[in-house]
Structure formats: structure tokens, C-alpha cells
XYZ file of C-alpha atoms in Angstrom:
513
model
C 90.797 82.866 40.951
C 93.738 85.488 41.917
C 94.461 87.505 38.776
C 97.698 86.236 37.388
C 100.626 88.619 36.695
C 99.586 88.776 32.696
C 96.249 89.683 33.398
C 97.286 92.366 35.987
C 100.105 93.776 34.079
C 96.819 94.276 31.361
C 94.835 95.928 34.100
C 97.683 98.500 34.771
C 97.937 98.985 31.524
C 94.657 100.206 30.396
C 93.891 101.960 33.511
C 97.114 104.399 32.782
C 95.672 104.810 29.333
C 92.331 105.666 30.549
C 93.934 108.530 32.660
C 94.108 110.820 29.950
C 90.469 110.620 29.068
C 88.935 110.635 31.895
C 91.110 113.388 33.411
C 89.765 115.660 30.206
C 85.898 114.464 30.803
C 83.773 117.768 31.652
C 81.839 117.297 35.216
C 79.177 116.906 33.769
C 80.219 113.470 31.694
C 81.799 112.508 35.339
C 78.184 113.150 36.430
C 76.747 111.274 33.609
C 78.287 108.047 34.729
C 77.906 107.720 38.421
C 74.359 108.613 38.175
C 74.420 105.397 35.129
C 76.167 103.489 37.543
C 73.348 104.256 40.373
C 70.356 103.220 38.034
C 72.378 100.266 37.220
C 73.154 98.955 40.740
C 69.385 99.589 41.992
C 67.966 98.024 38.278
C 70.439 94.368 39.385
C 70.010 94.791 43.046
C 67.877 91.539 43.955
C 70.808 89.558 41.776
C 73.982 91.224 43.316
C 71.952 90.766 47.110
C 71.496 87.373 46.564
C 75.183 86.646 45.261
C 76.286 88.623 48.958
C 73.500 86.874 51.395
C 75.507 83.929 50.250
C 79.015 84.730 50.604
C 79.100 87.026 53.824
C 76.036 85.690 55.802
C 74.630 88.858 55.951
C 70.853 89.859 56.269
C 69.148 90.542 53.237
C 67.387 93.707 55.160
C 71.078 94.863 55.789
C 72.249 94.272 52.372
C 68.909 95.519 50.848
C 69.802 98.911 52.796
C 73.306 98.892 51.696
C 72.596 98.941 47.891
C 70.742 101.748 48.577
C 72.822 103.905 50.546
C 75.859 102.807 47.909
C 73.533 103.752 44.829
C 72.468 107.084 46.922
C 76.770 107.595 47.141
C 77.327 107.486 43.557
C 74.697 110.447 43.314
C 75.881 111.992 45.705
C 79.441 112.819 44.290
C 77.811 113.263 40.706
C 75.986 116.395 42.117
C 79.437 117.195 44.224
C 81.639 116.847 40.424
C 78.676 119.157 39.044
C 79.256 121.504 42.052
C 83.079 121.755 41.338
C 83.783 123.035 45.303
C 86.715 119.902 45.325
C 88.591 121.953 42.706
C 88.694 125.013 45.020
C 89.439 127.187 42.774
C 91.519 130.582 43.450
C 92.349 133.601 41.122
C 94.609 136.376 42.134
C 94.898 138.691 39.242
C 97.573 140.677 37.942
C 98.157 143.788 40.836
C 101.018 145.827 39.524
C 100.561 147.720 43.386
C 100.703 144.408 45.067
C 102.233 144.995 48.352
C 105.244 142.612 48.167
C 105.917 143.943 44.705
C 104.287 143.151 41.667
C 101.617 140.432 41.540
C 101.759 137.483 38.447
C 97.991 136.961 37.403
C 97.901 133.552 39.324
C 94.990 130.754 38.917
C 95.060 127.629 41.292
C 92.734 124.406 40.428
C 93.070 121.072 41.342
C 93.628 117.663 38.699
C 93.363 114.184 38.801
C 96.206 112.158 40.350
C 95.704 109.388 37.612
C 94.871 105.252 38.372
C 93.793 104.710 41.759
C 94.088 101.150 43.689
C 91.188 100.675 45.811
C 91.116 97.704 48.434
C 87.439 96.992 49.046
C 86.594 95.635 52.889
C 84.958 92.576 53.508
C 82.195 94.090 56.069
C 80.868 96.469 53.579
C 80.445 94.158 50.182
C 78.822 97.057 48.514
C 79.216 100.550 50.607
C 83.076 99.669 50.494
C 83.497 97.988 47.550
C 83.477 98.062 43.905
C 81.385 100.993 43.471
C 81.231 101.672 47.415
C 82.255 105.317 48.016
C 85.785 105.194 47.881
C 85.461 104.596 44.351
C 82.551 106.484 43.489
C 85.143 109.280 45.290
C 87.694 108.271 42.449
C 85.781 108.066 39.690
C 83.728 111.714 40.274
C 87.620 112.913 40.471
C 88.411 111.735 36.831
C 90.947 109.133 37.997
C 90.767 105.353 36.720
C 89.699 102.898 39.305
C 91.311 99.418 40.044
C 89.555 97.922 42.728
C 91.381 94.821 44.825
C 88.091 92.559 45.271
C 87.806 91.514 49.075
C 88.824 87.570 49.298
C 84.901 87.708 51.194
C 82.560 88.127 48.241
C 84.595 87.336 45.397
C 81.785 86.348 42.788
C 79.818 89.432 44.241
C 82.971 91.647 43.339
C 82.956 89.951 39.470
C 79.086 90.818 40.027
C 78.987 93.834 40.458
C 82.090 94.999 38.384
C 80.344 93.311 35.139
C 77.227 95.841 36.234
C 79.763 98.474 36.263
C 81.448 97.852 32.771
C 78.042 97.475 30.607
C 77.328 101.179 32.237
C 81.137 102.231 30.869
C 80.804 100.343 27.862
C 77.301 102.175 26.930
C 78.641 105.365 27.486
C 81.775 104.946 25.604
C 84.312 105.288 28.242
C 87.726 103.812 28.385
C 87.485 99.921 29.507
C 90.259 100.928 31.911
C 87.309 103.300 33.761
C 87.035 100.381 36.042
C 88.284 97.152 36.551
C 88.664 94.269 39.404
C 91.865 92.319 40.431
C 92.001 89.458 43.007
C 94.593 87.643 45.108
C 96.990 89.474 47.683
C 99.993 89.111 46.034
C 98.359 91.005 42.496
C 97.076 93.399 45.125
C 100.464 94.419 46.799
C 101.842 94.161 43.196
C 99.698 97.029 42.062
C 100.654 98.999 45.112
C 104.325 98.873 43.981
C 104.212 99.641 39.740
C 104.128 102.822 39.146
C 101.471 103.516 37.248
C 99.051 103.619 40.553
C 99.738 106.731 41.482
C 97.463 106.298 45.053
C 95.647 103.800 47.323
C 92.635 103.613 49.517
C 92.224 100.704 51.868
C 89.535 99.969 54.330
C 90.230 97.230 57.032
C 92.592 96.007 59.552
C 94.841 98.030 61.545
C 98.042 95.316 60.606
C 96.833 95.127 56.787
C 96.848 99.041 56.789
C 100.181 99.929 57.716
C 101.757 97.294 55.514
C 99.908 98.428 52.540
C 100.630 101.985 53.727
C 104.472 101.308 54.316
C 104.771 99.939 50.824
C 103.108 102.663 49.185
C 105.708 105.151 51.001
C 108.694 103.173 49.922
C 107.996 103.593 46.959
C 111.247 105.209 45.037
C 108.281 108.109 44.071
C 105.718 107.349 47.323
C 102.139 107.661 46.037
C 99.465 108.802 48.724
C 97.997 106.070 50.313
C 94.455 106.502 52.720
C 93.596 104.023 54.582
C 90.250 103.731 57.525
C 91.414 101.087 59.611
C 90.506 100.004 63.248
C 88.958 102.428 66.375
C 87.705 101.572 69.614
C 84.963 104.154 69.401
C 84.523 105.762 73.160
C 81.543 106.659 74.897
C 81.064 108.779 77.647
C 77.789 109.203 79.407
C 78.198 111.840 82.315
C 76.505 110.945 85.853
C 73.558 112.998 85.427
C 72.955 111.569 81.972
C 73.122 107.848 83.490
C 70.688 108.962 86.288
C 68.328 110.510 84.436
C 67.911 108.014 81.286
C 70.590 104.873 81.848
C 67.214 102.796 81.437
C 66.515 104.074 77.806
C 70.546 104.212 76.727
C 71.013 100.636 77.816
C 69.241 98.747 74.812
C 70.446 101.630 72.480
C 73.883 100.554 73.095
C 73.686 97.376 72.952
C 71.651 97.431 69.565
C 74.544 99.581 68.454
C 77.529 96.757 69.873
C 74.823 94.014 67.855
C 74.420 95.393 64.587
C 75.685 93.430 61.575
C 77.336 91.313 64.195
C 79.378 94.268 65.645
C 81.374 93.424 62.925
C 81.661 97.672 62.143
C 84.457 100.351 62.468
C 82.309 102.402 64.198
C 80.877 99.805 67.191
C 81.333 101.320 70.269
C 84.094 99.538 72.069
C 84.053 101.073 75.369
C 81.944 102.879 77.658
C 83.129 104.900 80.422
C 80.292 105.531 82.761
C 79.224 105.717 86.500
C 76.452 102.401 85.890
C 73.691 102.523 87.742
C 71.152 99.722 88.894
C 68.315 100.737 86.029
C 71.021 101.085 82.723
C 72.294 96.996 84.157
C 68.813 95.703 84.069
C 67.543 97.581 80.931
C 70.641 95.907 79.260
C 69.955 92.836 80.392
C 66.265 92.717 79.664
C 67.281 93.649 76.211
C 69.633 91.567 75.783
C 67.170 88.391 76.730
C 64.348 90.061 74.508
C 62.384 91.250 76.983
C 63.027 94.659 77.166
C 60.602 97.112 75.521
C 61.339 97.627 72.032
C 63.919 94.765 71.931
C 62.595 93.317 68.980
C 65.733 93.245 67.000
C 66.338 90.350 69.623
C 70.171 90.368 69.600
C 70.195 87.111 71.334
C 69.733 85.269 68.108
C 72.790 84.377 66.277
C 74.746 85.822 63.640
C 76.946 84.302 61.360
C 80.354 86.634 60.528
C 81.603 87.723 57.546
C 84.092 84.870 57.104
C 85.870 81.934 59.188
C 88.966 84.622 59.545
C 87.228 86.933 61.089
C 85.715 84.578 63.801
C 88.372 82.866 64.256
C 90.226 86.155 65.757
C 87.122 87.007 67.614
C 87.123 83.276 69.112
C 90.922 84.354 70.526
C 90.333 87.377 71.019
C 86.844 87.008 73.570
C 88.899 83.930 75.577
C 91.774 86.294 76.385
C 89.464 89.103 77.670
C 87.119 86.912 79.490
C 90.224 85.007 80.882
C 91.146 87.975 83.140
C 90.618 88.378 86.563
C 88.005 91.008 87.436
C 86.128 91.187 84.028
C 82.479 90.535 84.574
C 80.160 89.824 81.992
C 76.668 91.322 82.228
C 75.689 89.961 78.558
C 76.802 86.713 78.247
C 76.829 86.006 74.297
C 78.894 82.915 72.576
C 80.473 82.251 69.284
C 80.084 78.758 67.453
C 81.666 77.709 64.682
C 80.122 75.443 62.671
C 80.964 72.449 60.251
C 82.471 75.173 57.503
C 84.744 77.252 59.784
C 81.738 80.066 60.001
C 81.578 81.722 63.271
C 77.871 82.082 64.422
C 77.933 85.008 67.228
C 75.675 86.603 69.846
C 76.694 90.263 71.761
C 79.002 90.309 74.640
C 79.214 92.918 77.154
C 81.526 93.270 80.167
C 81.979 95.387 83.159
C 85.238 96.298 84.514
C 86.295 98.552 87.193
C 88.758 101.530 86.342
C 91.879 99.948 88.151
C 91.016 96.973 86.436
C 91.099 98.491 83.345
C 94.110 100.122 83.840
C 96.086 97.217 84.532
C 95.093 95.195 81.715
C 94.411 98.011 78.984
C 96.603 96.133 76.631
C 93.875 93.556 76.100
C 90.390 95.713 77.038
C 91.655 99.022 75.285
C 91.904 97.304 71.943
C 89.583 96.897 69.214
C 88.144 93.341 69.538
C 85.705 93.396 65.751
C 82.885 91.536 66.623
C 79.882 92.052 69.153
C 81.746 92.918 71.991
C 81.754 96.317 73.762
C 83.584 97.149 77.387
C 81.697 99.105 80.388
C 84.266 100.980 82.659
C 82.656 101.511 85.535
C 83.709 105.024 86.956
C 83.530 106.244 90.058
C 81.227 108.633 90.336
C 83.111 111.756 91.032
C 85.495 110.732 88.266
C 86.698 114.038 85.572
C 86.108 112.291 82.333
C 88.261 114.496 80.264
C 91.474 113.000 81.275
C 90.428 109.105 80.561
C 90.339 110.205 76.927
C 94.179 110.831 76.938
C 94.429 108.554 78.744
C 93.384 105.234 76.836
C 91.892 106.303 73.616
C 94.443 107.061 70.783
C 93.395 108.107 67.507
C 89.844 107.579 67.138
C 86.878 107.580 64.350
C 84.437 108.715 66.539
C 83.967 109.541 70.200
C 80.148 110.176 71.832
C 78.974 112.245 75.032
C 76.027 111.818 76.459
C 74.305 114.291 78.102
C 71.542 115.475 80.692
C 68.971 117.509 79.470
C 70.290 120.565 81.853
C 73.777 119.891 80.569
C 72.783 119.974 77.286
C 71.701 123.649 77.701
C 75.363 124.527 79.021
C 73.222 125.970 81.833
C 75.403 123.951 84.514
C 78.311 124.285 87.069
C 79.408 120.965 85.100
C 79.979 123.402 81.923
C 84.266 123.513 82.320
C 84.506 119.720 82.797
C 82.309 119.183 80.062
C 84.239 121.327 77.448
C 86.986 119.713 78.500
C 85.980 116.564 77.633
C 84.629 117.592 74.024
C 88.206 119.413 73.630
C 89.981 116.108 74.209
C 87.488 113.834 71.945
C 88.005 116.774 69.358
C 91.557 115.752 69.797
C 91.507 112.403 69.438
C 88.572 111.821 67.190
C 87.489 112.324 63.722
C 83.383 112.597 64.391
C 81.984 113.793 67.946
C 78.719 112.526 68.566
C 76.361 114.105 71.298
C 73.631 112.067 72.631
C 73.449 109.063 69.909
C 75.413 106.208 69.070
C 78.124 106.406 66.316
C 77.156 103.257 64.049
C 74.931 104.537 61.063
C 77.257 106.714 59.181
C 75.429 109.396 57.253
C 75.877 110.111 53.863
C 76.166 113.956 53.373
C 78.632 115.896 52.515
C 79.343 117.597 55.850
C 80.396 113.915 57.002
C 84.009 113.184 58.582
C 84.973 109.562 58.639
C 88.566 109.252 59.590
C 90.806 110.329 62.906
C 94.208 109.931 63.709
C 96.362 107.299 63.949
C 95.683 103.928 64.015
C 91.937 105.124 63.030
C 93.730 106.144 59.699
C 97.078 106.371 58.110
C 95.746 109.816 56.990
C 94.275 111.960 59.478
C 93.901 114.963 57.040
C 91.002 113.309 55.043
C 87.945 111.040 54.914
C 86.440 108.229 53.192
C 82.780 109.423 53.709
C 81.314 112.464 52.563
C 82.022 114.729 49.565
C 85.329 115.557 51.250
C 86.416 112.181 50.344
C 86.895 113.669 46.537
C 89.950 115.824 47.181
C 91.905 112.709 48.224
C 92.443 112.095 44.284
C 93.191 114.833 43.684
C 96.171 117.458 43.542
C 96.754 121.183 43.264
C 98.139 122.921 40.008
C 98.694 126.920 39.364
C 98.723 128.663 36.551
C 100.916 131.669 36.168
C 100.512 134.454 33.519
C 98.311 131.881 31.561
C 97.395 132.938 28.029
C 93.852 132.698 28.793
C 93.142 130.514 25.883
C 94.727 127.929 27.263
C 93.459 127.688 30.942
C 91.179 125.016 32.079
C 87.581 126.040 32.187
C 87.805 126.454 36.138
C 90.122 128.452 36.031
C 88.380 130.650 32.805
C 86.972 134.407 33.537
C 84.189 133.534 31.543
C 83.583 130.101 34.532
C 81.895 127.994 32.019
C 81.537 125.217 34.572
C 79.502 127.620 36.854
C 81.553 126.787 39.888
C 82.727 128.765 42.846
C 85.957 131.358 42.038
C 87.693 132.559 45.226
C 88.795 135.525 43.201
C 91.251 138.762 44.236
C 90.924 141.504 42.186
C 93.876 143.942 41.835
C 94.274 146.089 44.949
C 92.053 143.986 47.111
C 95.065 142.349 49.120
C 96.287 145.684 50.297
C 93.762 145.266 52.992
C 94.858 142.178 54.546
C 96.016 141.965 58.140
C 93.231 144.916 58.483
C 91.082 143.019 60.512
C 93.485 142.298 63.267
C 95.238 145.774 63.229
């Protein structure tokens, strides 16, 4: 049932008077809680697992290894709010000789932005969802968390929310800590009041920039980040192709396959020189037959919801419709009695001219198992294709030859030209792998530029994801009895201090003369 406009009007509410508390909790009470929240998850997993097989069709192996990574997030970021790096805090002290004049003891930290709005996706029911990373992100920044449950696993979102609230309850937190709305209109009504003062958003590339345009016109715009669609490149040089097309073959098409290809980070597009051995390995696989195929990704898949297949049904007619596109996986979609779509991998081979006539269609993010194989001439400089057809980007992948890998090769120009342009265009360069299976670390980037994000400056996995609720304050001449404790001498917290003592800055600009 959408939340009606009493109930959200509640919701805003007690989330803006949770603000102040939370803002004051010391990391290690931030800690406290996500690491509650963890134990809770992985204590009610088989019960929340069960409510999601249902609603999203789903494996239970997937889902099984989604709680976990989701419950291994929430840890994560307590140890990153114990760390206190996101604060990066500075200290220039008081240098009467300071080279511009005078010097004010300054002290820079960074606080809480206040309630964030979270809009969970439907392909990740827990990873990117109610305690998914985007708000474990939120909540290890001190900022209440209102999470707009995904219209795909709605009892899963009540679910897993009444998890999260015993765990706030126990502890004695705010009830406005975290709390779930539903219904589109309550969600874009959020967006708008003022006291959300930012939004995170993970799905379409159309859904995005709405919500992102509303948050901007805002009469005070809030920040707004949103992940939304990429087409995912990969390039796999002639020498790479030659020397193991056979083994990359099945690897890709496990990677198109997975949950349904129904992930932001499916390769979409190959560009590679295909030779006899990578067509037959892929086909092998593809049938079952081909050694270590025994994922089988013949065997159907239902999607997350009748939406979704319905745009894939549209979307694979139009592609296969033109002239010059030949399939070398044939897969199908059916949708049954309920309006599910039930789905096995396609995978087509175009030549570059034909590619380039119809990029409108085949340069495009299609979500579902379906992945493109330009078929390059051999002698073809790879480096320009990327600015050529691939705009922003979450990731984009190389692969390489062994000798090529070395940088021992003539090849060594072209290839750093390539790398430059997928550093360009993409927010994660992978070498030799596939880009589906995003690790959680905190030296992870998941984001790119436009349309990959509406915020190219940040990302939604990885510990980096914390300093998007987040902004900077400085404190000038500060009595110290009234600084925060980052920004204390004494650095209660234990946390890194970029400090400049009193005459240190007279030796800037030394290093470069």
C-alpha cells in the first residue's frame, strides 16, 4: 500500500528530528549500529530470502550471496566511521609569518547533511535496498535514512525495515534512524519538502534524470546521486582473441547471463576481431556443452518483474529486426500467464559499418541478457571506437595478451591510448576480467559520467560512497573548547589530522622551483 500523504508527512517529520541526534553520535555509536544491523540481517536471513525468492524470481544461491555481501557492507562502513578518513580532516595553525600575511588558526571537518531519501532498485532487493550500501553509506555518515521501497519486493522492503527498527529500537536511537515509504507519488513528494536535504537513486537512465531534475529545482537544490544505466565496453585486442578467444568466450557469456543480465554492470558490447575458436566456444557454452558450462545459461530465467520484460520483449524485436544483425546465441523471452518474463542469453554479431549505422538501437543499454559483438577488422586502432560510441560509462575492460600485458610490445602506444580513453569515459577499468561482480572494498569506484551517473564526482560502492552525505565546515580561531573532537589537538577520535604547523607553508611551491 503507497504511504499516504499523513503517514509521509510523519516520516519527514521524525527523520528531521532524528538529525540532531544522530549527527552528535560519536563513531563509535555509528559503528555500534551497523555492525547490530549486520548480525541482525544474517540472524533473519532464511526469512527475508524467502520473502525475495518470491517477489523477484531470483535464485536463492544469488540472494543467499547477496545477504551476505549486504551484511559484509554494513561492516564495512562501521570500521570506515571508526577510521574517520571521510571527515578529512585539516588543521593549519595560527602562523603570524604566513606568507600571504598572517595565518587564522584554521580547522576543516566534514558534518552530516541531515535526512537522506534513498530510492532502493529493484535488481538488488538487498545490496541496493533498505540496508543495501547506499544506506549503510548514510547511516555511518550520521544522517537519517528514508528509504523509497522498490514497487519489486514490497513486503521484502516492510521485511527487512522491521529487522532494521528492532536493531534501532534496542539501541535507543531515534525511530526516525530509519524508515520505509512506498508509492511514486510519496517518493517524488519527499524529493521536493525540504527537510530531505539529498537523494540517492539506483535505476533507470529516464527515472534518474527526473528524480535528479526535481531535486535541482528545488528553490534550495539538495544533492542528488544517482547510478543509472551503462553499456559496459569490452575490448579484447587481436593478440588477446588469438591466443585465448576459446577460454574468454564462455566467460563472457556467463557474465551477459548472470541474474538474467538484468545488472548495471553486464557487458553490453564487445569490440573484437572474432575468430573461429571464441564463436564455437560461445556456442558450445551456450548449448551446455562447453567445458565448465555448468551454470547452463540455456535454462530460463524469470526477471525481476513484468516491467522489466516487457521492455526487454521491445527492446530484443527492434534489434533483431535490423538488417545485418546476426545472432550467434539465439535465447528467447516468454511471458507467462502473470505478465513474468522467463529469459535465456542473447548474443549478436554485427559488423562495424553495421554498427555505425544503426548505433541508435545497438549502442544502447538493452537490461536483460543481451550483449553485442562488433566485429572489427583486424587492423582496426581501438582507442578511437571508445569516443566514438561509448559515452559515460561504469566500467570499461581490456583484454590483453600475455606479451602485452608486460608492456614489452610495439602495440604499447595504441594500447595506452586505449586505457587513456576508457579512463575518460569510465568510472572502473578492468584488465583481463569481466566487470559484473562488484567488489566490496574500499578502494572500489562505482559510478562514471553521464548517463552512467548524474554525479560523476562520487560512488555508490566502496567507502568513498560516505562523503556523499556529507559536507565541509571550518573552524576559524575556535576557542578550543568548543571544537568538535576531529578537529581537537588532543584527536580523541584517533583519526588522521592533515596538520600545518606554523612556518611549514613557507616551503610550498619548493618542489617545483
Amino acid at each position: 500500500m503507497d504511504t499516504t500523504p499523513e503517514a509521509l508527512d510523519q516520516v519527514l517529520t521524525q527523520a528531521a528530528l532524528a538529525a540532531p541526534t544522530l549527527a552528535a553520535l560519536s563513531p563509535a555509536s555509528r559503528a555500534a549500529l551497523l555492525v547490530s544491523l549486520a548480525r541482525a540481517l544474517d540472524s533473519d536471513r532464511d526469512g527475508l530470502i524467502e520473502i525475495a525468492e518470491r517477489e523477484t524470481g531470483l535464485t536463492r544461491a544469488r540472494l543467499s550471496g547477496e545477504v551476505t555481501r549486504t551484511a559484509t557492507q554494513l561492516r564495512l562502513f562501521a570500521d570506515a566511521a571508526i577510521l574517520g578518513a571521510h571527515l578529512d580532516v585539516r588543521i593549519d595553525e595560527f602562523d603570524p609569518e604566513f606568507a600571504l600575511g598572517e595565518r587564522p588558526d584554521l580547522r576543516r571537518t566534514h558534518v552530516p547533511v541531515g535526512p537522506v531519501l534513498n530510492f532502493a532498485a529493484s535488481n538488488f532487493p538487498f545490496a541496493f535496498s533498505v540496508l543495501g550500501g547506499d544506506s549503510a553509506s548514510i547511516l555511518a555518515a550520521g544522517c537519517p535514512l528514508v528509504v523509497k521501497a522498490h514497487s519489486g519486493h514490497p513486503a521484502l522492503s516492510d521485511a527487512t525495515a522491521a529487522v532494521a527498527q528492532r536493531v534501532i529500537a534496542g539501541l535507543n536511537l531515534p525511530a526516525g534512524t530509519l524508515q520505509v515509504i512506498h508509492g511514486q507519488r510519496a517518493g517524488v513528494t519527499a524529493l521536493k519538502d525540504a527537510r530531505i536535504h539529498a537523494g540517492s537513486f539506483t535505476g533507470s537512465t529516464h527515472g534518474g534524470r527526473i528524480l535528479a531534475d526535481i531535486a535541482a529545482a528545488r528553490p534550495a537544490p539538495i544533492p542528488f546521486y544517482g547510478e543509472l544505466g551503462s553499456v559496459n565496453p569490452v575490448f579484447i585486442t587481436r593478440e588477446a582473441i588469438a591466443e585465448r578467444g576459446a577460454l574468454l568466450a564462455p566467460q563472457y557469456l556467463a557474465s551477459v547471463s548472470g541474474s538474467a543480465g538484468q545488472l548495471c554492470t553486464k557487458p553490453g558490447l564487445v569490440f573484437a576481431a572474432v575468430n573461429d575458436d571464441f564463436i564455437r566456444s560461445l556456442v558450445a557454452a551456450a548449448s551446455g556443452s562447453g567445458s565448465g558450462s555448468a551454470s547452463a545459461p540455456s535454462a530460463e530465467h524469470r526477471m525481476l518483474g513484468p516491467r522489466i520484460a516487457d521492455a526487454y520483449r521491445v527492446g530484443l524485436h527492434e534489434v533483431l529486426a535490423i538488417d545485418g544483425v546476426e545472432p550467434l546465441v539465439s535465447g528467447s523471452i516468454r511471458i507467462d500467464e502473470h505478465g513474468d518474463g522467463w529469459v535465456t542469453p542473447t548474443i549478436v554479431r554485427v559488423t562495424l559499418d553495421t554498427f555505425r549505422a544503426h548505433r541508435a538501437l545497438l549502442a544502447e543499454e538493452l537490461f536483460g541478457p543481451f550483449s553485442v559483438v562488433v566485429d572489427v577488422p583486424e587492423d582496426t586502432d581501438l582507442a578511437p571506437l571508445v569516443g566514438e560510441f561509448v559515452t559515460g560509462t561504469l566500467t570499461g575492460t581490456i583484454h590483453l595478451s600475455a606479451g602485452e600485458r608486460s608492456g614489452q610490445t610495439e602495440l604499447r602506444p595504441a594500447l595506452e591510448a586505449l586505457i587513456a580513453e576508457l579512463t575518460a569515459h569510465a568510472g572502473r577499468v578492468v584488465f583481463d576480467g569481466w566487470p559484473t561482480g562488484v567488489a566490496v572494498t574500499p578502494a572500489q569506484q562505482h559510478g562514471g559520467p553521464w548517463p552512467a551517473t548524474t554525479n560523476d564526482a562520487s560512488t555508490s560502492v566502496g567507502t568513498g560512497a560516505l562523503s556523499r552525505f556529507l559536507r565541509p565546515v571550518a573552524f576559524q580561531n575556535a576557542p578550543s573548547a568548543f571544537l568538535p573532537p576531529a578537529l581537537q589537538d588532543e584527536n580523541p577520535l584517533g583519526i588522521p589530522q592533515a596538520r600545518s604547523a606554523a612556518g611549514q607553508s613557507l616551503s610550498w611551491g619548493r618542489a617545483v622551483g
